[in-house]
PDB file of C-alpha atoms in Angstrom:
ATOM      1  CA  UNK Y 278      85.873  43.076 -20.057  1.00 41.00           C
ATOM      2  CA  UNK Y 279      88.872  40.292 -20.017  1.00 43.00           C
ATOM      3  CA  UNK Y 280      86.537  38.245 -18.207  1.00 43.00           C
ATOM      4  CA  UNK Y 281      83.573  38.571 -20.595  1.00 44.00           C
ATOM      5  CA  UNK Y 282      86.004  37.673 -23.386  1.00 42.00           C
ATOM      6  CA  UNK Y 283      87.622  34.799 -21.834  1.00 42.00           C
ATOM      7  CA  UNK Y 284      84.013  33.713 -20.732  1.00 43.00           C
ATOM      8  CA  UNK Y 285      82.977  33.805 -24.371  1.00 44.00           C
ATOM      9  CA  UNK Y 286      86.010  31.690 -25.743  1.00 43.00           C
ATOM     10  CA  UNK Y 287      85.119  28.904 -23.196  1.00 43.00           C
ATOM     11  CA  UNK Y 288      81.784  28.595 -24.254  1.00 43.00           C
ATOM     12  CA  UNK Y 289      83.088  28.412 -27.560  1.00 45.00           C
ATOM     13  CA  UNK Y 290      85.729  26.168 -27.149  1.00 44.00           C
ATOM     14  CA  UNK Y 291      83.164  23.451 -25.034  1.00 49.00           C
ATOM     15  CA  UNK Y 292      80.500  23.267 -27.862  1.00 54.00           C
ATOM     16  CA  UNK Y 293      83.354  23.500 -30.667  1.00 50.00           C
ATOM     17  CA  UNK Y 294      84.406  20.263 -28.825  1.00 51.00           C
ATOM     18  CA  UNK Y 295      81.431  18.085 -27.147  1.00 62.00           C
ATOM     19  CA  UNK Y 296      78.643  20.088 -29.657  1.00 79.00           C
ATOM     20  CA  UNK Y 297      77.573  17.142 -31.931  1.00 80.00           C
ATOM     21  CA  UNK Y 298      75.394  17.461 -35.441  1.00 84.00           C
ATOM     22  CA  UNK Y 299      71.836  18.649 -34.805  1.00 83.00           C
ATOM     23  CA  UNK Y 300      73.221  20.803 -31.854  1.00 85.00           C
ATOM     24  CA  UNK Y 301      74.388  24.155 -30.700  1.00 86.00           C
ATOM     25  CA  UNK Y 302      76.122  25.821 -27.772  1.00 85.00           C
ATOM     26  CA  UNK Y 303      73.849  28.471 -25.841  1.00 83.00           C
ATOM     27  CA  UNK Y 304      74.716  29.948 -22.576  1.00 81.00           C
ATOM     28  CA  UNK Y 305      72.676  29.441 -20.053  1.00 81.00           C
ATOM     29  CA  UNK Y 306      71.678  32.158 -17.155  1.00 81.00           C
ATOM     30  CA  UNK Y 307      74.917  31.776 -15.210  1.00 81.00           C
ATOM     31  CA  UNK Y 308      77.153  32.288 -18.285  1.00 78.00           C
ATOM     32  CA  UNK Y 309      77.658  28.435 -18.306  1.00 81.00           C
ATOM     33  CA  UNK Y 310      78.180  26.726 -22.620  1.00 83.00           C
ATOM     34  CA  UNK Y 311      75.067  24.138 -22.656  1.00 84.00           C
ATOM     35  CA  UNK Y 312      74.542  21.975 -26.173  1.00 86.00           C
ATOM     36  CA  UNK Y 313      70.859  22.100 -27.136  1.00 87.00           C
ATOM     37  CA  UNK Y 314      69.274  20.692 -30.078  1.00 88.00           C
ATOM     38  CA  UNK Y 315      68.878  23.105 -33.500  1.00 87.00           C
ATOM     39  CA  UNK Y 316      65.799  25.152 -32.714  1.00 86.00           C
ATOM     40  CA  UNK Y 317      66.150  25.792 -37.293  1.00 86.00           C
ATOM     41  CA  UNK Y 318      68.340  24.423 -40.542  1.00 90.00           C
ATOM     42  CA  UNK Y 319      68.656  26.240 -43.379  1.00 88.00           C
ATOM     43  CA  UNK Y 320      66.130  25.476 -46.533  1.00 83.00           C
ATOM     44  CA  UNK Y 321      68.713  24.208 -48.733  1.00 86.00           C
ATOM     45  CA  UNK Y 322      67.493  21.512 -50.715  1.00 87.00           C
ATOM     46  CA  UNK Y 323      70.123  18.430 -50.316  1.00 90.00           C
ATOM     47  CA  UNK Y 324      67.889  15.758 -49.224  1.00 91.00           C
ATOM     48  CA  UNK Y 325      68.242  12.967 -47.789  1.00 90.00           C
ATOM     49  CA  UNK Y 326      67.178   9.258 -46.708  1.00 92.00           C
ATOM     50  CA  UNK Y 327      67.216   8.455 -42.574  1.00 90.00           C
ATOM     51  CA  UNK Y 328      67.986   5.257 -41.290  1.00 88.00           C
ATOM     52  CA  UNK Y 329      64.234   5.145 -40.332  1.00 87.00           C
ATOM     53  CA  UNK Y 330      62.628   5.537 -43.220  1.00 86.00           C
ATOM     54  CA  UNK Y 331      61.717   8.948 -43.530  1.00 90.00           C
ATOM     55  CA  UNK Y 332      63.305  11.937 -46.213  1.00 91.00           C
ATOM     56  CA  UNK Y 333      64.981  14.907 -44.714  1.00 92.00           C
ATOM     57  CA  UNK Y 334      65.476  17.935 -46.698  1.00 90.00           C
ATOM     58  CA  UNK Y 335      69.019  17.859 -45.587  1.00 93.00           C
ATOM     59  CA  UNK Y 336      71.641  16.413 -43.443  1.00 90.00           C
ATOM     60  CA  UNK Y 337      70.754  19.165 -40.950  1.00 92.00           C
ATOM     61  CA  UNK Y 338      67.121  18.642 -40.250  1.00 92.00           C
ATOM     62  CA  UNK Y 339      68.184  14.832 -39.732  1.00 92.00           C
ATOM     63  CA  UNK Y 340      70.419  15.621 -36.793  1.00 91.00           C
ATOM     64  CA  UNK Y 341      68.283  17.731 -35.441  1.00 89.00           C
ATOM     65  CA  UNK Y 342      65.465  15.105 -35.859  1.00 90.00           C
ATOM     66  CA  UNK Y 343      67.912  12.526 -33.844  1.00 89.00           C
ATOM     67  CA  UNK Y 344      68.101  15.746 -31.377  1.00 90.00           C
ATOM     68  CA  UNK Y 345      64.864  15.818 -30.699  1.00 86.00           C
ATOM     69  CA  UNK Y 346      63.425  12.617 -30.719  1.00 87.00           C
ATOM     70  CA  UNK Y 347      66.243  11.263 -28.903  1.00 85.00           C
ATOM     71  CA  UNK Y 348      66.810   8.407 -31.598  1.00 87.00           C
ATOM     72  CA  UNK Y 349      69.869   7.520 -33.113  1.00 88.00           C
ATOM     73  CA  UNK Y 350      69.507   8.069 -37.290  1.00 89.00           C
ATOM     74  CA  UNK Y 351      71.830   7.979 -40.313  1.00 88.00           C
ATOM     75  CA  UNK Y 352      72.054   9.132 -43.260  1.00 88.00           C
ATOM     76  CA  UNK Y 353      70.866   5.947 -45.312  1.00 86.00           C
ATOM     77  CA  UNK Y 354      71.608   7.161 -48.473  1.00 88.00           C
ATOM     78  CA  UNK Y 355      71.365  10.521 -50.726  1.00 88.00           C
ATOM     79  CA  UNK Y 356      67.999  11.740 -51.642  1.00 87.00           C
ATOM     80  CA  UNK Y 357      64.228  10.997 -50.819  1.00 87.00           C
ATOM     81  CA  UNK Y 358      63.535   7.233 -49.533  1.00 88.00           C
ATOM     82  CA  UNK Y 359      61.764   5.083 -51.921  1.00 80.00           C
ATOM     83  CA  UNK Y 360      58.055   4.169 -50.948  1.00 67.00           C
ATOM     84  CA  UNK Y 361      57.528   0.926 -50.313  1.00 59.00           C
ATOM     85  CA  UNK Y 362      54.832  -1.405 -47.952  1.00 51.00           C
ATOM     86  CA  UNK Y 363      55.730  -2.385 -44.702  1.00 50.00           C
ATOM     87  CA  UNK Y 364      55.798  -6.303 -44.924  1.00 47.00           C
ATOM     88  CA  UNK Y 365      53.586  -6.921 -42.257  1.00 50.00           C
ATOM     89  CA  UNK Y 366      50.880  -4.563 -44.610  1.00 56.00           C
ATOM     90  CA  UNK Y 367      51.850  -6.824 -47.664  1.00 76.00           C
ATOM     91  CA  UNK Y 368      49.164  -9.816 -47.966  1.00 80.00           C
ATOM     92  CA  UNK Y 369      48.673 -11.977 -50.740  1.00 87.00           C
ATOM     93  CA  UNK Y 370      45.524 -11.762 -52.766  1.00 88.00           C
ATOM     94  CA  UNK Y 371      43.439 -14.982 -52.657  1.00 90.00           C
ATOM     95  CA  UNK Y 372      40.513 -16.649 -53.218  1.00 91.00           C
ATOM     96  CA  UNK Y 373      38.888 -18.424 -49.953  1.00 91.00           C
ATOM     97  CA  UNK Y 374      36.934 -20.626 -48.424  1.00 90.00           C
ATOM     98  CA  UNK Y 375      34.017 -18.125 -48.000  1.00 89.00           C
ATOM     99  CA  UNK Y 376      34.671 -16.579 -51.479  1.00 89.00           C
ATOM    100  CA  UNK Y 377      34.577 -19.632 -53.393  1.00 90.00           C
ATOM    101  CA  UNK Y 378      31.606 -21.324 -51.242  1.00 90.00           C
ATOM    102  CA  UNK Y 379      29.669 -18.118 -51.841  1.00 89.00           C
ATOM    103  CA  UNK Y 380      30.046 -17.730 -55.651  1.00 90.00           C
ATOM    104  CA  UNK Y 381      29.372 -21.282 -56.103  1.00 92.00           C
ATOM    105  CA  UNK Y 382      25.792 -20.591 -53.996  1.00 91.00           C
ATOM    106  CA  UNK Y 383      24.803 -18.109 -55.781  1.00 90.00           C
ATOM    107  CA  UNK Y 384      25.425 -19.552 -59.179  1.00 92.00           C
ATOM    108  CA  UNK Y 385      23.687 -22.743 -58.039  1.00 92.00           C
ATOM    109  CA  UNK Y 386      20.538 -20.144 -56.742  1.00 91.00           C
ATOM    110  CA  UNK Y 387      20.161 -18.772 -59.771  1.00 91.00           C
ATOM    111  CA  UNK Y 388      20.080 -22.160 -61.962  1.00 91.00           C
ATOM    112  CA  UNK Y 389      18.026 -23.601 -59.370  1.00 90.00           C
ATOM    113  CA  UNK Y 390      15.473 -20.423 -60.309  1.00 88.00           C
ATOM    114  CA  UNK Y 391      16.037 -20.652 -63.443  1.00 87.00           C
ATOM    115  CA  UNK Y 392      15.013 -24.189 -63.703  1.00 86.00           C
ATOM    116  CA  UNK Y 393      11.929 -24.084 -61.742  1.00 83.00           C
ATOM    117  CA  UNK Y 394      10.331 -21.347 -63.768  1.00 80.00           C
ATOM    118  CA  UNK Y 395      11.255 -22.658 -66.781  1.00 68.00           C
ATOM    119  CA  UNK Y 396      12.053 -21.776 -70.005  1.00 53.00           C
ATOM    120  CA  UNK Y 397       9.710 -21.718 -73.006  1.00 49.00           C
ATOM    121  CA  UNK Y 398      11.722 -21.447 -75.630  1.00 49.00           C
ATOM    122  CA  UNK Y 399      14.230 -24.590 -75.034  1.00 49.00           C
ATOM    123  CA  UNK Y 400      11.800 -25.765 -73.094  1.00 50.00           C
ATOM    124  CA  UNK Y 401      14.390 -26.736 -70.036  1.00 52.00           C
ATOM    125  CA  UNK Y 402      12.886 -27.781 -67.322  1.00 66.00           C
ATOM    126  CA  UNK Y 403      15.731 -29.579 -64.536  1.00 87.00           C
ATOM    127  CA  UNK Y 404      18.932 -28.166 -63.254  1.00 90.00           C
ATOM    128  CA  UNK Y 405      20.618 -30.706 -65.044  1.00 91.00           C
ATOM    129  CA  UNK Y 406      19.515 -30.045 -68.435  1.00 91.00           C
ATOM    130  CA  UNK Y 407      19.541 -26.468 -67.777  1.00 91.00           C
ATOM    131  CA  UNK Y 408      23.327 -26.925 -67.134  1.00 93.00           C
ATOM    132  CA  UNK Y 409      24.293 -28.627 -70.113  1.00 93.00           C
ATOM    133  CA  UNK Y 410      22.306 -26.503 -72.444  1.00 92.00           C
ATOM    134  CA  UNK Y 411      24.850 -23.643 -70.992  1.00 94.00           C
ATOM    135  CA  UNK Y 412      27.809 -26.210 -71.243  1.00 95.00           C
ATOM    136  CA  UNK Y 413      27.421 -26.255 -75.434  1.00 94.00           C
ATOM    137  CA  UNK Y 414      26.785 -22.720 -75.574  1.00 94.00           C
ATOM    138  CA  UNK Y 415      29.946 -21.571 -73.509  1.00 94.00           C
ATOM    139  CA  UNK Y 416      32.155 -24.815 -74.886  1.00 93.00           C
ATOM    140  CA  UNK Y 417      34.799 -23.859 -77.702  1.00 92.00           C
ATOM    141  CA  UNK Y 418      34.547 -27.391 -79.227  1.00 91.00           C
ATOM    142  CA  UNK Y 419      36.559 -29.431 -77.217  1.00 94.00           C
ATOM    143  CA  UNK Y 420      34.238 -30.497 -74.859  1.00 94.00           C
ATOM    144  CA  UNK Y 421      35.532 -28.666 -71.788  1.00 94.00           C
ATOM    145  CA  UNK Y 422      35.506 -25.532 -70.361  1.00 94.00           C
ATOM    146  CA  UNK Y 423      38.726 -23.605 -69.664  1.00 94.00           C
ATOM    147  CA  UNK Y 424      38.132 -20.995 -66.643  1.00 93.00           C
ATOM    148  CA  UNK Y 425      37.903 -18.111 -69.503  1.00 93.00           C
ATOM    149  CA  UNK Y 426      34.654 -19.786 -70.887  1.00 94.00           C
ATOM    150  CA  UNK Y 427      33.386 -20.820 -67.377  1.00 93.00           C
ATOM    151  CA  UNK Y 428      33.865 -17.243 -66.390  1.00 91.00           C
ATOM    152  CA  UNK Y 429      32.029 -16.229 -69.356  1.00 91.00           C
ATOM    153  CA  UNK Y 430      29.038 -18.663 -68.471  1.00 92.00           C
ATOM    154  CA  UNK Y 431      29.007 -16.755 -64.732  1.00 89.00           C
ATOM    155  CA  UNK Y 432      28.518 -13.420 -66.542  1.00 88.00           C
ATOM    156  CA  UNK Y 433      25.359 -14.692 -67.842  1.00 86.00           C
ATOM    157  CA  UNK Y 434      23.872 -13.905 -64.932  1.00 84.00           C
ATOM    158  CA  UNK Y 435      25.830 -10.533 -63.636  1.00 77.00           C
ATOM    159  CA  UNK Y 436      24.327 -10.724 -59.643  1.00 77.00           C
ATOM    160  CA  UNK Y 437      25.953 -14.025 -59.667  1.00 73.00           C
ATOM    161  CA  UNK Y 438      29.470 -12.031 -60.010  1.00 74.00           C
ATOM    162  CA  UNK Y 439      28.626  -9.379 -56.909  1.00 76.00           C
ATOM    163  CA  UNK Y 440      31.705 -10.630 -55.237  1.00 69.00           C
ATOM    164  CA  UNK Y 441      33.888  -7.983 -53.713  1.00 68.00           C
ATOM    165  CA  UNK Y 442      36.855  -7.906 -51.960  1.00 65.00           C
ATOM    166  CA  UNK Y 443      37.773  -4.007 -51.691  1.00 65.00           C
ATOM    167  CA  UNK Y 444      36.479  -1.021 -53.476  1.00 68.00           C
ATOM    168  CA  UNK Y 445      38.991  -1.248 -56.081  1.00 75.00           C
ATOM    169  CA  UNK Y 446      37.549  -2.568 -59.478  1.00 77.00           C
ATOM    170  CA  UNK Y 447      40.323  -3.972 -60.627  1.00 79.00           C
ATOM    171  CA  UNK Y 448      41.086  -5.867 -57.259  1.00 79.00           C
ATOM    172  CA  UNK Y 449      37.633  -7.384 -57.508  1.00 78.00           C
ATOM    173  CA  UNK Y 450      37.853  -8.148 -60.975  1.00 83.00           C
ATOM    174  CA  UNK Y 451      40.789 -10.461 -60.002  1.00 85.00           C
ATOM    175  CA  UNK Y 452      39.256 -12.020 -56.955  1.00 86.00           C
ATOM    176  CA  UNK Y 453      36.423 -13.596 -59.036  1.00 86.00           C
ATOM    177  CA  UNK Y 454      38.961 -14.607 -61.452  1.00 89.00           C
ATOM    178  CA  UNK Y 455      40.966 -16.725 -59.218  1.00 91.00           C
ATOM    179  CA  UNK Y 456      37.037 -17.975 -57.300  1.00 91.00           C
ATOM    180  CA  UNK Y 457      36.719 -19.086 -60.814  1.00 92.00           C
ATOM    181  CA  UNK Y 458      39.862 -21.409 -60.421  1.00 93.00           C
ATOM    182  CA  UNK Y 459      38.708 -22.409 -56.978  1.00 92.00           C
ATOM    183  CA  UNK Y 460      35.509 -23.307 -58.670  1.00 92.00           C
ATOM    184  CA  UNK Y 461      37.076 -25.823 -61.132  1.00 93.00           C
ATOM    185  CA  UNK Y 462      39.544 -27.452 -58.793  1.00 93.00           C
ATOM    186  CA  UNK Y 463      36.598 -28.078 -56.643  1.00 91.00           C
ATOM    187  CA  UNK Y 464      35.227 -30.652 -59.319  1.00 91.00           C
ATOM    188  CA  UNK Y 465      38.454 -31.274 -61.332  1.00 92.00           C
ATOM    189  CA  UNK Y 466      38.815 -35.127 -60.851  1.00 90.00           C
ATOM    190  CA  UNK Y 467      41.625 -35.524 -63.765  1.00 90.00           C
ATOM    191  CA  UNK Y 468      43.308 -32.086 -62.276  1.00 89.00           C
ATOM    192  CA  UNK Y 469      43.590 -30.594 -66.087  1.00 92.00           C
ATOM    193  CA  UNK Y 470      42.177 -27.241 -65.171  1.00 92.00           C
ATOM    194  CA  UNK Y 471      39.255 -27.993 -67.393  1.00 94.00           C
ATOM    195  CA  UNK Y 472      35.846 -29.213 -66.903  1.00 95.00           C
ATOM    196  CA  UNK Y 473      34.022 -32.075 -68.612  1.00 95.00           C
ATOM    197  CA  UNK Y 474      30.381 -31.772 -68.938  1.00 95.00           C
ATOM    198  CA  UNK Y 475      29.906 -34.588 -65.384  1.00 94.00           C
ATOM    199  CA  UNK Y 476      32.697 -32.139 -63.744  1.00 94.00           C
ATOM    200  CA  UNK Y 477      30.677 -28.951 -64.555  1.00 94.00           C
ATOM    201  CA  UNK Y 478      27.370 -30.608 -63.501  1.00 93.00           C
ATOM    202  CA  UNK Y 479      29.052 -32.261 -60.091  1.00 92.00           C
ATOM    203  CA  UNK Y 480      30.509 -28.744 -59.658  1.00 92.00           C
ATOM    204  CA  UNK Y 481      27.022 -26.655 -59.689  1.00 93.00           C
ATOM    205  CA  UNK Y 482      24.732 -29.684 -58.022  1.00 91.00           C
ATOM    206  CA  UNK Y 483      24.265 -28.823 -53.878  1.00 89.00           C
ATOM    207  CA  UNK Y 484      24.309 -32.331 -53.015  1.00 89.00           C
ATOM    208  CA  UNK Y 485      27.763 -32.740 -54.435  1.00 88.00           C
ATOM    209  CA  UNK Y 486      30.277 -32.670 -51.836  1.00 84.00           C
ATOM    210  CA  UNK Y 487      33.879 -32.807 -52.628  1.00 78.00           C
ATOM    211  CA  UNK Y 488      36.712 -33.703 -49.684  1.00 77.00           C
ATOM    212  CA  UNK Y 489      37.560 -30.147 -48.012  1.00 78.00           C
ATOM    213  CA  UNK Y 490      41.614 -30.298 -48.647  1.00 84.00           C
ATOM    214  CA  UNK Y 491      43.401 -28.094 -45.956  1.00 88.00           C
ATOM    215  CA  UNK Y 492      47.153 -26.879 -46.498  1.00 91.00           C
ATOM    216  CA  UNK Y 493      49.849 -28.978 -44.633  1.00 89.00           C
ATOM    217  CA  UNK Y 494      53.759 -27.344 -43.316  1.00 86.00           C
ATOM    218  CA  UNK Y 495      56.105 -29.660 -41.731  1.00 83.00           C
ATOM    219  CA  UNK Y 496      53.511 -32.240 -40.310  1.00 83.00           C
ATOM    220  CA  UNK Y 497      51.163 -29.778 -39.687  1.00 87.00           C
ATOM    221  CA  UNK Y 498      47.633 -29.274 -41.127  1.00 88.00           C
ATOM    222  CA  UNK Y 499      46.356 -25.789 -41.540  1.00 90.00           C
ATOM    223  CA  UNK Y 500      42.707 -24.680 -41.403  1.00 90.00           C
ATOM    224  CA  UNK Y 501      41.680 -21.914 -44.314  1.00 91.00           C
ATOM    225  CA  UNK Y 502      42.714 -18.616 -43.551  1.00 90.00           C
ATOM    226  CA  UNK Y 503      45.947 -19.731 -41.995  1.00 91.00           C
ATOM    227  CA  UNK Y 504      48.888 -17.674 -42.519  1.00 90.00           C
ATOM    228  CA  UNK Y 505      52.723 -18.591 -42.285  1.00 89.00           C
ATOM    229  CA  UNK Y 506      55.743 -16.853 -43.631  1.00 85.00           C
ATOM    230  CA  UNK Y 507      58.826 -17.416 -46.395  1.00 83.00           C
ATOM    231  CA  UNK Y 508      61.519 -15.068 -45.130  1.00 81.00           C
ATOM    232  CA  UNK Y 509      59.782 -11.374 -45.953  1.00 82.00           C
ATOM    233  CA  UNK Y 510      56.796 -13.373 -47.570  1.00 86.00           C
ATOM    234  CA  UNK Y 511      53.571 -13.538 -46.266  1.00 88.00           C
ATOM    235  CA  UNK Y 512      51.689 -16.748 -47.214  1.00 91.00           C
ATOM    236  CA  UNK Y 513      48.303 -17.753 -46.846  1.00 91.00           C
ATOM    237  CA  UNK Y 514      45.736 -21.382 -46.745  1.00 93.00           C
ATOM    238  CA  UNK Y 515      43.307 -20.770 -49.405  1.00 92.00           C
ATOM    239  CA  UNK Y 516      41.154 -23.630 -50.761  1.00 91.00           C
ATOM    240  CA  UNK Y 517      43.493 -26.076 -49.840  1.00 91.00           C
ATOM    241  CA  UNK Y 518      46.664 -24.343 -51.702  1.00 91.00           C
ATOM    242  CA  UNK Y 519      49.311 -21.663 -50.059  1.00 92.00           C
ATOM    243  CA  UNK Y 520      49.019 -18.448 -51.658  1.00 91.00           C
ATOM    244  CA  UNK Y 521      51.952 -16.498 -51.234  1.00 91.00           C
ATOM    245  CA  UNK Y 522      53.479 -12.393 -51.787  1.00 88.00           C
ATOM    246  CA  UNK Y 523      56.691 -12.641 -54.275  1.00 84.00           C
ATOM    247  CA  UNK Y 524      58.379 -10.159 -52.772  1.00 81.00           C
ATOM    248  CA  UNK Y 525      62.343  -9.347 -53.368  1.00 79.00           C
ATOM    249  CA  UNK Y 526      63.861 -10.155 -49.802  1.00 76.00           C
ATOM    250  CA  UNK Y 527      66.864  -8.811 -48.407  1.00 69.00           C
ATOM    251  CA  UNK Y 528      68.555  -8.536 -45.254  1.00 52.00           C
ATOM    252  CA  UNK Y 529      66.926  -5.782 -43.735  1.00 46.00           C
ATOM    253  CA  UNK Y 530      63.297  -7.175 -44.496  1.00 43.00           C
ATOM    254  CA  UNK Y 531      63.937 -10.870 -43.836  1.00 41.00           C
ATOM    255  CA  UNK Y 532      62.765 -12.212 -40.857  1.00 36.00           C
ATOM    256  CA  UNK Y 533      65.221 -13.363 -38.187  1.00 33.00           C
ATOM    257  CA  UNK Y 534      64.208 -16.838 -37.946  1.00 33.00           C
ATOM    258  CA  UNK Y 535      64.610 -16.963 -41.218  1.00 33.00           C
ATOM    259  CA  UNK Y 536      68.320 -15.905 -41.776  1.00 30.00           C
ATOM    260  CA  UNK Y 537      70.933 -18.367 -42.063  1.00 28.00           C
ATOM    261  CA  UNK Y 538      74.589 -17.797 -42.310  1.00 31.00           C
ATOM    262  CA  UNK Y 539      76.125 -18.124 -45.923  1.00 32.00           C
ATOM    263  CA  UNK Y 540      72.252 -17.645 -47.496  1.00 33.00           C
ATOM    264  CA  UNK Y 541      71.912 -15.810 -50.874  1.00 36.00           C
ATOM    265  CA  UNK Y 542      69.523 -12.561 -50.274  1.00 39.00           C
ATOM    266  CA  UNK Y 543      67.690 -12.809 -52.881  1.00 44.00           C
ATOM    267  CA  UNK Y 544      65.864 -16.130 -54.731  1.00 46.00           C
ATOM    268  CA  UNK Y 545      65.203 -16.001 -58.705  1.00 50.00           C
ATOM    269  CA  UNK Y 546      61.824 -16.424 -59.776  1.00 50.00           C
ATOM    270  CA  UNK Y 547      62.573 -20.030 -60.643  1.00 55.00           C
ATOM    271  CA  UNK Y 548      63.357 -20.701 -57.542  1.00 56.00           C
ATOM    272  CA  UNK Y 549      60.419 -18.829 -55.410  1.00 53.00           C
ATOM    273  CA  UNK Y 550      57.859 -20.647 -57.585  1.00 57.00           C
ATOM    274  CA  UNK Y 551      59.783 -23.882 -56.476  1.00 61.00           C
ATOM    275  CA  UNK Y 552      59.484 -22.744 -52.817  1.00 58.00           C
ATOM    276  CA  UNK Y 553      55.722 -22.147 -53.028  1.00 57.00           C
ATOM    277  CA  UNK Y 554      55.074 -25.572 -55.258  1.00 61.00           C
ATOM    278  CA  UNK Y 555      57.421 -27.582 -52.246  1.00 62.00           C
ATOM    279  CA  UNK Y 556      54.598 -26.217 -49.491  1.00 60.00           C
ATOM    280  CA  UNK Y 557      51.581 -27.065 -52.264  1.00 60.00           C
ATOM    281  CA  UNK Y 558      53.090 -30.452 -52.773  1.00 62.00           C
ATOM    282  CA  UNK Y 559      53.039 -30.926 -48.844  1.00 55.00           C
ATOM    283  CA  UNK Y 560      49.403 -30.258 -48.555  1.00 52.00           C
ATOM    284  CA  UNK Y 561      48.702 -32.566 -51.852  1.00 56.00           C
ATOM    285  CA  UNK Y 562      50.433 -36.091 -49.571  1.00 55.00           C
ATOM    286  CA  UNK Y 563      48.308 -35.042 -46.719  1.00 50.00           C
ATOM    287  CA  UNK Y 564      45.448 -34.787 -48.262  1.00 50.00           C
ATOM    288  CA  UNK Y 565      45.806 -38.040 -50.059  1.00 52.00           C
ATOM    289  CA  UNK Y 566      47.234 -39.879 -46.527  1.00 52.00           C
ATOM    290  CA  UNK Y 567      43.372 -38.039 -44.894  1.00 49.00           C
ATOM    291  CA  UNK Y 568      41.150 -38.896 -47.630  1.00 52.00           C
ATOM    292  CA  UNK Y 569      39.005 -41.977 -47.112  1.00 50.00           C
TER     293      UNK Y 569
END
């Protein structure tokens, strides 16, 4: 019987002192104190935030997780974790290449059909004319049309807006917002955002074919499509312009290359937008140093 007792207290004493959170001392066949992870917690409701990400219902079930797994988590802070995208999930919404190319096609289809059948009642009968008949019915007055009222001439013909980008109406609704703005850069000679009645014409004619501009980094030219990054920012090359995510970075999401000693963790808005005009700036010389 002593040497039951005294074989108790050992095992005691050894988990008391090597026994670490998310474990307990069990004896194994030959009487010998072994720490093994938690097989249960309690239900108590304290919960917390790990280090990776994921909300424990208490400090328990997060050492026991660390048991188990074999990882090494802490407590990151009291209660659940905040939901938030990974970075490398986070893309920028933008109009390209393909997007633009195809809403301009199908606008151009459909005055094209339009034309050739003809219409009785204004008696319009070329592309051209067809065109400007729309231009003074969608114009405000100031002889130019603003994206809103060039937007409004596209839903003239609703299968000429069947652009989609994701099942989400209100994600589509955007896309053909900003293909709208891809439209009227495309023909924008003055670069006022507007178009004149020769820039709306040049913009819908197929044999008008404007220089393709391509986004430029540090000496570099970038095809459409092309992505880079701005510490936890993803940006990408859409018609010629870098679209970018205006996420709040810190130092856990910014990416190593980007960190440099002494730097502030987060930017203002004033200075993001700068950021992302600096890279559209780039592209803007390079295109002017490439265009005949």
């Amino acid at each position: 019987m002593i040497y039951t007792a005294s074989s108790v207290c050992v095992c005691v004493c050894v988990c008391v002192t090597f026994c670490g959170a998310g474990r307990e001392c069990v004896s194994t066949d030959r009487g010998e104190p072994v720490c093994r992870c938690l097989q249960q917690c309690d239900v108590a409701e304290n919960w917390v935030c790990g280090s990776n990400g994921r909300t424990y219902r208490n400090h328990c079930e997060l050492h026991r997780d660390a048991c188990t797994t074999q990882n090494k988590i802490h407590v990151q802070h009291r209660a659940r974790c905040l939901e938030k995208p990974t970075e490398t999930d986070v893309s920028p919404m933008a109009c390209f290449l393909s997007h633009r190319d195809w809403l301009r096609e199908s606008a151009m289809r459909w005055i094209q059909e339009e034309a050739r059948s003809g219409d009785e009642a204004s008696n319009v009968t070329t592309a051209d004319a067809l065109l400007q008949t729309y231009f003074k019915t969608y114009d405000d007055g100031d002889s130019e049309l603003d994206s809103k009222e060039f937007l409004s001439f596209l839903k003239h013909n609703e299968t000429t807006l069947n652009l989609t980008y994701s099942s989400t109406l209100e994600t589509n609704t955007l896309l053909r917002s900003l293909c709208v703005d891809a439209l009227i850069e495309l023909s924008d000679e003055n670069a006022d955002w507007k178009l004149s009645l020769t820039e709306f014409i040049n913009c819908l004619t197929p044999t008008y074919h404007p220089y393709e501009r391509k986004c430029a980094l540090e000496d570099e030219v970038f095809e459409d499509g092309a992505e880079t990054r701005m510490e936890c920012n993803k940006c990408v090359c859409a018609c010629g312009n870098w679209v970018c995510t205006a996420l709040t970075c810190n130092g856990e999401h910014r990416v190593e290359e980007d960190v440099r000693e002494g730097a502030e963790e987060e930017m203002t808005e004033e200075e993001w937008s700068s950021r992302v005009a600096e890279l559209n700036t780039l592209q803007d010389d390079s295109a002017k140093s490439n265009s005949p």
